Amino acid sequence: MRGPDPLYSLIMSDNMTLAGAVLSIIVRDGRMLLVRRRNPPDQGLWGFPGGRIEHGESYLAAAARELREETGFETHAEGTLTAFDLIDRDAHGQIRFHYLIIAVKCHDNGWSAIRAGDDADDVDWFDMAQVHANPSAFSPGLPELGALALSSRGIAPWPVAQQTRLSETTAAQQPESILS
């Protein structure tokens, strides 16, 4: 019998610097459900609920779980809004951690009560005017991700030029199987 696959050992090692994480996006009446983060990163700032994907968990299940844990909101995930990298380096340029973050659209069931959960000091609904009025109170990138979340729901459509540029960039970077 052979020993463990070296690639598997590398991927599953504690020294791995890449981890998957989700942000759970709920939009209701032009407002986004946000939490004030209790822990780093972005401690004390308002941001979308989210966290790491657990071993063996799908990213859609992780989005629903994180939303429930941080806000008490019971729902199911609808699909991917976008994905991006978050790479943190130390003073010497060495990577401390690298997250692949998947922003997931979640279903608004219209009835779930909200309450601050395990990683949140507070939870509330915000519109973009509130975000723009006090940008330092929100996680970096939240205005852009919020605009994308609202536009995908048909609430605040992007300007045509911006939408076209995004579509062309996305199409050029994605494998054909993802686009079909």
Coordinates of C-alpha atoms in Angstrom, one line a residue:
M1 CA 0.0 0.0 0.0
R2 CA 1.3 3.4 -1.0
G3 CA 1.7 6.3 1.5
P4 CA -0.4 9.4 1.4
D5 CA -0.5 11.4 -1.8
P6 CA 2.1 14.2 -1.5
L7 CA -0.2 16.7 -3.2
Y8 CA -3.0 15.9 -0.8
S9 CA -0.6 16.3 2.2
L10 CA 0.5 19.7 0.9
I11 CA -3.1 20.9 0.3
M12 CA -4.3 19.7 3.7
S13 CA -1.2 20.9 5.7
D14 CA -1.5 23.4 8.5
N15 CA 1.0 25.5 6.7
M16 CA -1.3 26.1 3.7
T17 CA -1.7 29.8 3.0
L18 CA -4.8 29.5 0.8
A19 CA -8.2 29.1 2.4
G20 CA -11.8 29.4 1.1
A21 CA -14.2 31.9 2.6
V22 CA -17.7 33.2 1.9
L23 CA -19.6 36.4 2.2
S24 CA -23.4 36.0 2.6
I25 CA -25.3 38.7 0.6
I26 CA -28.9 39.4 1.5
V27 CA -30.7 42.4 -0.1
R28 CA -34.2 43.6 0.9
D29 CA -35.9 46.7 -0.4
G30 CA -32.6 48.3 -1.5
R31 CA -30.9 47.5 1.7
M32 CA -28.1 45.0 2.6
L33 CA -27.9 43.0 5.8
L34 CA -24.5 43.7 7.4
V35 CA -22.8 42.8 10.7
R36 CA -20.4 44.8 12.8
R37 CA -17.4 42.5 13.0
R38 CA -16.3 41.4 16.5
N39 CA -13.0 39.8 15.3
P40 CA -10.3 40.6 12.8
P41 CA -10.1 41.1 9.9
D42 CA -12.1 44.4 9.9
Q43 CA -12.9 44.2 13.6
G44 CA -15.4 47.0 14.5
L45 CA -16.3 47.6 10.9
W46 CA -19.6 46.8 9.2
G47 CA -19.4 44.2 6.5
F48 CA -21.3 41.3 5.0
P49 CA -21.6 38.2 7.2
G50 CA -19.2 35.5 6.3
G51 CA -16.3 33.3 7.2
R52 CA -14.3 30.2 6.3
I53 CA -15.6 27.2 4.5
E54 CA -15.3 24.2 6.7
H55 CA -13.6 21.0 5.5
G56 CA -16.1 19.0 3.4
E57 CA -18.6 21.8 3.3
S58 CA -19.9 23.3 0.0
Y59 CA -19.5 27.1 -0.4
L60 CA -23.3 27.4 -0.7
A61 CA -23.8 25.5 2.6
A62 CA -21.1 27.7 4.2
A63 CA -22.8 30.9 3.1
A64 CA -26.1 29.8 4.7
R65 CA -24.4 28.6 7.9
E66 CA -22.3 31.8 8.3
L67 CA -25.5 33.9 7.8
R68 CA -27.4 31.9 10.4
E69 CA -24.5 32.0 12.9
E70 CA -23.8 35.7 12.6
T71 CA -27.3 37.1 12.1
G72 CA -29.9 34.4 13.0
F73 CA -31.2 34.6 9.5
E74 CA -32.5 31.3 8.2
T75 CA -32.2 31.0 4.4
H76 CA -30.6 29.1 1.6
A77 CA -27.9 30.2 -0.8
E78 CA -28.9 31.0 -4.4
G79 CA -25.6 31.2 -6.2
T80 CA -22.4 33.0 -6.7
L81 CA -22.4 36.8 -7.0
T82 CA -18.6 37.1 -7.5
A83 CA -15.3 35.9 -6.2
F84 CA -12.0 37.7 -5.3
D85 CA -8.7 37.2 -3.5
L86 CA -7.7 38.7 -0.2
I87 CA -3.9 38.4 0.3
D88 CA -2.3 39.7 3.5
R89 CA 1.4 40.2 3.7
D90 CA 3.7 40.9 6.6
A91 CA 6.2 43.8 6.8
H92 CA 8.8 41.7 4.8
G93 CA 6.3 40.9 2.0
Q94 CA 5.7 37.3 3.1
I95 CA 2.2 36.1 2.7
R96 CA 0.5 35.6 6.1
F97 CA -2.7 34.4 4.6
H98 CA -4.5 34.2 1.3
Y99 CA -8.3 33.8 1.1
L100 CA -10.3 33.1 -2.0
I101 CA -13.6 34.8 -1.0
I102 CA -16.8 33.9 -2.7
A103 CA -19.7 36.4 -2.4
V104 CA -22.9 34.3 -2.4
K105 CA -26.4 35.6 -3.1
C106 CA -28.7 34.3 -0.4
H107 CA -32.5 34.1 -0.6
D108 CA -34.5 36.7 1.4
N109 CA -37.3 34.7 2.9
G110 CA -38.9 37.9 4.2
W111 CA -39.6 36.8 7.7
S112 CA -36.3 35.8 9.5
A113 CA -35.7 37.9 12.6
I114 CA -32.1 39.1 12.9
R115 CA -29.8 39.2 16.0
A116 CA -26.1 39.5 16.4
G117 CA -24.5 36.1 16.6
D118 CA -21.1 34.5 17.4
D119 CA -18.7 36.7 15.4
A120 CA -20.9 39.9 15.3
D121 CA -21.3 42.8 17.8
D122 CA -24.4 44.1 15.9
V123 CA -26.5 43.4 12.8
D124 CA -28.6 45.8 10.8
W125 CA -29.9 46.8 7.3
F126 CA -28.0 49.5 5.3
D127 CA -28.6 51.2 2.0
M128 CA -25.9 52.7 -0.2
A129 CA -26.6 56.2 1.0
Q130 CA -25.6 55.2 4.5
V131 CA -22.5 53.5 3.3
H132 CA -21.4 56.5 1.3
A133 CA -22.2 58.9 4.2
N134 CA -19.7 57.2 6.5
P135 CA -17.3 55.0 4.4
S136 CA -14.7 54.5 7.2
A137 CA -17.3 52.5 9.2
F138 CA -17.5 49.8 6.6
S139 CA -15.1 47.1 5.4
P140 CA -12.9 48.0 2.4
G141 CA -14.5 47.1 -0.8
L142 CA -18.0 47.0 0.6
P143 CA -19.3 50.0 -1.5
E144 CA -18.3 48.2 -4.7
L145 CA -19.6 44.8 -3.6
G146 CA -22.8 46.4 -2.4
A147 CA -23.3 48.1 -5.7
L148 CA -22.8 44.8 -7.5
A149 CA -25.3 43.0 -5.1
L150 CA -27.9 45.7 -5.6
S151 CA -27.5 45.7 -9.4
S152 CA -27.8 42.0 -9.7
R153 CA -31.1 42.2 -7.9
G154 CA -32.4 44.8 -10.4
I155 CA -32.4 47.5 -7.7
A156 CA -29.6 49.8 -8.8
P157 CA -28.5 49.0 -12.3
W158 CA -24.9 49.7 -13.2
P159 CA -24.2 52.2 -16.0
V160 CA -24.1 50.4 -19.3
A161 CA -20.4 51.2 -19.9
Q162 CA -19.3 49.8 -16.6
Q163 CA -21.5 46.6 -17.1
T164 CA -20.0 46.1 -20.6
R165 CA -16.4 46.5 -19.4
L166 CA -17.1 44.0 -16.5
S167 CA -18.7 41.5 -18.8
E168 CA -15.8 41.6 -21.3
T169 CA -13.2 41.3 -18.6
T170 CA -15.0 38.4 -16.9
A171 CA -15.6 36.6 -20.3
A172 CA -11.9 36.9 -21.2
Q173 CA -10.8 35.5 -17.8
Q174 CA -13.3 32.6 -17.4
P175 CA -13.1 29.1 -18.9
E176 CA -15.9 28.6 -21.5
S177 CA -17.6 25.9 -19.4
I178 CA -18.3 28.4 -16.6
L179 CA -19.9 30.9 -19.0
S180 CA -22.2 28.4 -20.7

